[in-house]
């Protein structure tokens, strides 16, 4: 999942627009706030704001040397970062998915 930090005086929506343009080259046309989660990483307690982008323009460009793949539950990509686990559970709940969210 693309992401980054809020800059001074920046809203979550503004940060999302900036980060998605910087990291994957798209412009948001429609998004909604979805969930907020706190993750206790070894270096810091971090609040993560998750949004659903419902419409965008542009072609995906991996601008930070990362790869992407569209996944279905259970996801098979590795590694799955700690901040991603709640997101996968939320997706599973929305879709009434009862299995594991991450393949072994």
Coordinates of N, CA and C in Angstrom, one line a residue:
X1 N 0.8 -1.2 0.0 CA 0.0 0.0 0.0 C 0.9 1.2 0.0
X2 N 0.6 2.2 -0.9 CA 1.4 3.4 -0.9 C 1.1 4.2 0.4
X3 N 2.0 5.0 0.9 CA 1.7 5.8 2.1 C 2.9 6.7 2.4
X4 N 2.6 7.5 3.4 CA 3.7 8.4 3.8 C 3.2 9.3 5.0
X5 N 3.9 10.3 5.3 CA 3.6 11.1 6.5 C 2.9 12.4 6.0
X6 N 2.1 12.9 7.0 CA 1.4 14.2 6.7 C 2.5 15.3 6.9
X7 N 2.4 16.2 5.9 CA 3.3 17.4 6.0 C 2.5 18.4 6.9
X8 N 3.2 19.5 7.3 CA 2.6 20.5 8.1 C 1.4 21.1 7.5
X9 N 0.3 21.2 8.2 CA -1.0 21.8 7.8 C -1.6 21.0 6.6
X10 N -1.3 19.8 6.4 CA -1.8 19.0 5.3 C -2.9 18.1 5.9
X11 N -4.0 18.0 5.1 CA -5.1 17.1 5.5 C -4.7 15.7 5.0
X12 N -5.5 14.7 5.5 CA -5.2 13.3 5.1 C -5.5 13.2 3.6
X13 N -6.6 13.8 3.1 CA -6.9 13.8 1.7 C -5.8 14.4 0.8
X14 N -5.2 15.5 1.3 CA -4.1 16.2 0.6 C -2.9 15.3 0.6
X15 N -2.6 14.7 1.7 CA -1.4 13.8 1.8 C -1.6 12.6 0.9
X16 N -2.8 12.0 0.8 CA -3.1 10.9 0.0 C -2.9 11.3 -1.5
X17 N -3.4 12.4 -1.9 CA -3.2 12.9 -3.3 C -1.7 13.0 -3.6
X18 N -1.0 13.7 -2.7 CA 0.5 13.9 -2.9 C 1.2 12.6 -3.0
X19 N 1.0 11.7 -2.0 CA 1.7 10.4 -1.9 C 1.4 9.5 -3.1
X20 N 0.1 9.4 -3.5 CA -0.2 8.6 -4.7 C 0.4 9.1 -6.0
X21 N 0.5 10.4 -6.1 CA 1.1 11.0 -7.3 C 2.6 10.7 -7.2
X22 N 3.3 10.9 -6.1 CA 4.7 10.7 -6.0 C 5.1 9.2 -6.2
X23 N 4.3 8.3 -5.6 CA 4.7 6.9 -5.5 C 4.2 6.1 -6.7
X24 N 3.0 6.4 -7.2 CA 2.5 5.5 -8.3 C 1.9 6.3 -9.5
X25 N 2.1 7.6 -9.5 CA 1.8 8.4 -10.6 C 0.3 8.6 -11.0
X26 N -0.6 8.5 -10.0 CA -2.0 8.7 -10.3 C -2.5 9.9 -9.6
X27 N -3.6 10.5 -10.1 CA -4.3 11.6 -9.5 C -5.7 11.1 -9.0
X28 N -6.0 11.4 -7.8 CA -7.3 11.0 -7.2 C -8.4 11.9 -7.7
X29 N -9.5 11.3 -8.1 CA -10.7 12.0 -8.5 C -11.8 11.8 -7.4
X30 N -11.8 10.7 -6.7 CA -12.8 10.5 -5.7 C -12.3 9.5 -4.6
X31 N -12.3 10.0 -3.4 CA -11.8 9.1 -2.3 C -12.6 9.4 -1.0
X32 N -12.7 8.4 -0.1 CA -13.4 8.6 1.2 C -12.5 8.1 2.3
X33 N -12.6 8.7 3.4 CA -11.9 8.2 4.6 C -12.5 6.9 5.0
X34 N -11.7 5.9 5.4 CA -12.2 4.6 5.7 C -12.0 4.1 7.1
X35 N -10.7 4.0 7.5 CA -10.4 3.5 8.8 C -9.2 4.2 9.4
X36 N -9.0 4.2 10.7 CA -7.8 4.7 11.3 C -7.3 3.6 12.3
X37 N -6.0 3.4 12.3 CA -5.4 2.3 13.1 C -4.1 2.9 13.7
X38 N -3.8 2.5 14.9 CA -2.5 2.8 15.5 C -1.7 1.5 15.5
X39 N -0.5 1.6 15.0 CA 0.5 0.5 15.0 C 1.7 0.8 15.8
X40 N 2.0 -0.1 16.7 CA 3.2 0.1 17.5 C 4.4 -0.5 16.9
X41 N 5.1 0.3 16.1 CA 6.4 -0.2 15.4 C 7.5 -0.1 16.5
X42 N 8.6 -0.8 16.3 CA 9.7 -0.7 17.2 C 10.2 0.7 17.4
X43 N 10.2 1.5 16.3 CA 10.7 2.9 16.4 C 9.7 4.0 16.8
X44 N 8.4 3.6 16.7 CA 7.4 4.7 17.0 C 6.0 4.1 17.0
X45 N 5.1 4.8 17.8 CA 3.7 4.5 17.7 C 3.1 5.4 16.6
X46 N 2.5 4.8 15.6 CA 2.1 5.5 14.4 C 0.6 5.4 14.1
X47 N 0.0 6.5 13.8 CA -1.4 6.5 13.4 C -1.5 6.4 11.9
X48 N -2.2 5.4 11.4 CA -2.4 5.2 10.0 C -3.8 5.5 9.6
X49 N -3.9 6.3 8.6 CA -5.2 6.7 8.1 C -5.4 6.0 6.8
X50 N -6.5 5.2 6.6 CA -6.8 4.5 5.4 C -7.9 5.1 4.7
X51 N -7.8 5.2 3.4 CA -8.8 5.8 2.6 C -9.1 4.8 1.4
X52 N -10.3 4.9 0.9 CA -10.7 4.2 -0.3 C -10.7 5.1 -1.5
X53 N -9.9 4.9 -2.5 CA -9.9 5.7 -3.7 C -10.9 5.0 -4.6
X54 N -11.9 5.7 -5.0 CA -13.0 5.1 -5.8 C -12.8 5.4 -7.3
X55 N -12.1 6.5 -7.6 CA -11.8 6.8 -9.0 C -10.5 7.6 -9.0
X56 N -9.7 7.3 -10.1 CA -8.5 8.0 -10.3 C -8.2 8.1 -11.7
X57 N -7.2 9.0 -12.1 CA -6.8 9.1 -13.5 C -5.3 8.8 -13.5
X58 N -4.8 8.4 -14.7 CA -3.4 8.1 -14.9 C -3.2 6.6 -14.9
X59 N -2.0 6.3 -15.4 CA -1.6 4.9 -15.4 C -0.6 4.6 -14.2
X60 N -0.8 3.4 -13.6 CA 0.1 3.1 -12.5 C 1.6 3.1 -13.0
X61 N 2.4 3.8 -12.3 CA 3.9 3.8 -12.5 C 4.6 3.6 -11.2
X62 N 5.3 2.6 -11.1 CA 6.0 2.3 -9.9 C 7.3 3.2 -9.8
X63 N 7.1 4.4 -9.2 CA 8.2 5.4 -9.1 C 9.2 5.2 -8.1
X64 N 9.0 4.2 -7.2 CA 10.0 4.0 -6.1 C 10.6 2.6 -6.2
X65 N 10.7 2.1 -7.4 CA 11.4 0.8 -7.6 C 10.7 -0.4 -7.0
X66 N 9.4 -0.2 -6.7 CA 8.7 -1.3 -6.1 C 7.9 -2.0 -7.2
X67 N 7.4 -3.2 -6.9 CA 6.6 -4.0 -7.8 C 5.1 -3.9 -7.3
X68 N 4.2 -4.2 -8.1 CA 2.8 -4.3 -7.7 C 2.1 -5.5 -8.3
X69 N 1.1 -6.0 -7.6 CA 0.3 -7.0 -8.1 C -1.1 -6.9 -7.5
X70 N -2.1 -7.1 -8.3 CA -3.5 -7.2 -7.7 C -3.6 -8.5 -7.0
X71 N -4.2 -8.5 -5.8 CA -4.3 -9.7 -5.0 C -5.8 -9.9 -4.6
X72 N -6.1 -11.1 -4.4 CA -7.4 -11.5 -3.8 C -7.0 -12.2 -2.5
X73 N -8.0 -12.3 -1.6 CA -7.8 -13.0 -0.3 C -7.9 -14.5 -0.5
X74 N -7.0 -15.2 0.1 CA -5.8 -14.8 0.9 C -4.7 -14.2 0.0
X75 N -4.0 -13.2 0.4 CA -2.9 -12.7 -0.4 C -1.8 -13.6 -0.4
X76 N -1.0 -13.7 -1.4 CA 0.1 -14.5 -1.5 C 1.5 -13.8 -1.6
X77 N 1.4 -12.5 -1.7 CA 2.6 -11.7 -1.8 C 3.3 -11.6 -0.4
X78 N 4.6 -11.6 -0.4 CA 5.4 -11.5 0.8 C 6.4 -10.4 0.7
X79 N 6.8 -9.7 1.7 CA 6.3 -9.8 3.1 C 5.0 -9.0 3.2
X80 N 4.2 -9.4 4.2 CA 3.0 -8.6 4.6 C 3.4 -7.8 5.8
X81 N 3.4 -6.5 5.7 CA 3.9 -5.6 6.7 C 2.8 -5.5 7.8
X82 N 3.2 -5.3 9.1 CA 2.2 -5.3 10.2 C 1.0 -4.3 10.0
X83 N 1.3 -3.2 9.4 CA 0.2 -2.2 9.1 C -0.8 -2.7 8.1
X84 N -0.4 -3.7 7.3 CA -1.3 -4.2 6.3 C -2.3 -5.2 6.9
X85 N -2.0 -5.9 7.9 CA -2.8 -7.0 8.5 C -4.2 -6.5 8.9
X86 N -4.4 -5.3 9.6 CA -5.7 -4.9 9.8 C -6.5 -4.6 8.6
X87 N -5.9 -4.1 7.5 CA -6.5 -3.8 6.3 C -7.1 -5.0 5.6
X88 N -6.3 -6.1 5.6 CA -6.8 -7.3 5.1 C -7.9 -7.9 5.8
X89 N -7.9 -7.7 7.2 CA -9.1 -8.2 8.0 C -10.3 -7.4 7.7
X90 N -10.2 -6.1 7.5 CA -11.3 -5.2 7.1 C -11.9 -5.6 5.8
X91 N -11.0 -5.8 4.8 CA -11.5 -6.3 3.5 C -12.3 -7.6 3.7
X92 N -11.7 -8.5 4.4 CA -12.4 -9.8 4.6 C -13.7 -9.6 5.3
X93 N -13.9 -8.8 6.3 CA -15.2 -8.5 6.9 C -16.2 -8.0 5.9
X94 N -15.7 -7.0 5.1 CA -16.6 -6.4 4.1 C -17.2 -7.4 3.1
X95 N -16.3 -8.4 2.8 CA -16.7 -9.3 1.8 C -17.2 -10.7 2.4
X96 N -17.4 -10.7 3.7 CA -17.8 -11.9 4.4 C -16.9 -13.1 4.1
X97 N -15.6 -12.8 4.0 CA -14.6 -13.8 3.7 C -14.2 -14.4 5.0
X98 N -14.3 -15.8 5.1 CA -14.0 -16.4 6.4 C -12.7 -17.1 6.5
X99 N -11.9 -17.2 5.5 CA -10.6 -17.9 5.5 C -9.5 -17.0 6.0
X100 N -8.3 -17.5 5.9 CA -7.1 -16.7 6.3 C -6.9 -15.6 5.3
X101 N -6.5 -14.5 5.7 CA -6.3 -13.3 4.8 C -4.9 -13.4 4.2
X102 N -3.9 -14.1 4.8 CA -2.6 -14.2 4.2 C -2.3 -15.7 4.0
X103 N -1.9 -16.1 2.8 CA -1.6 -17.5 2.5 C -0.3 -17.8 3.2
X104 N -0.2 -19.1 3.6 CA 1.0 -19.6 4.3 C 2.1 -19.9 3.4

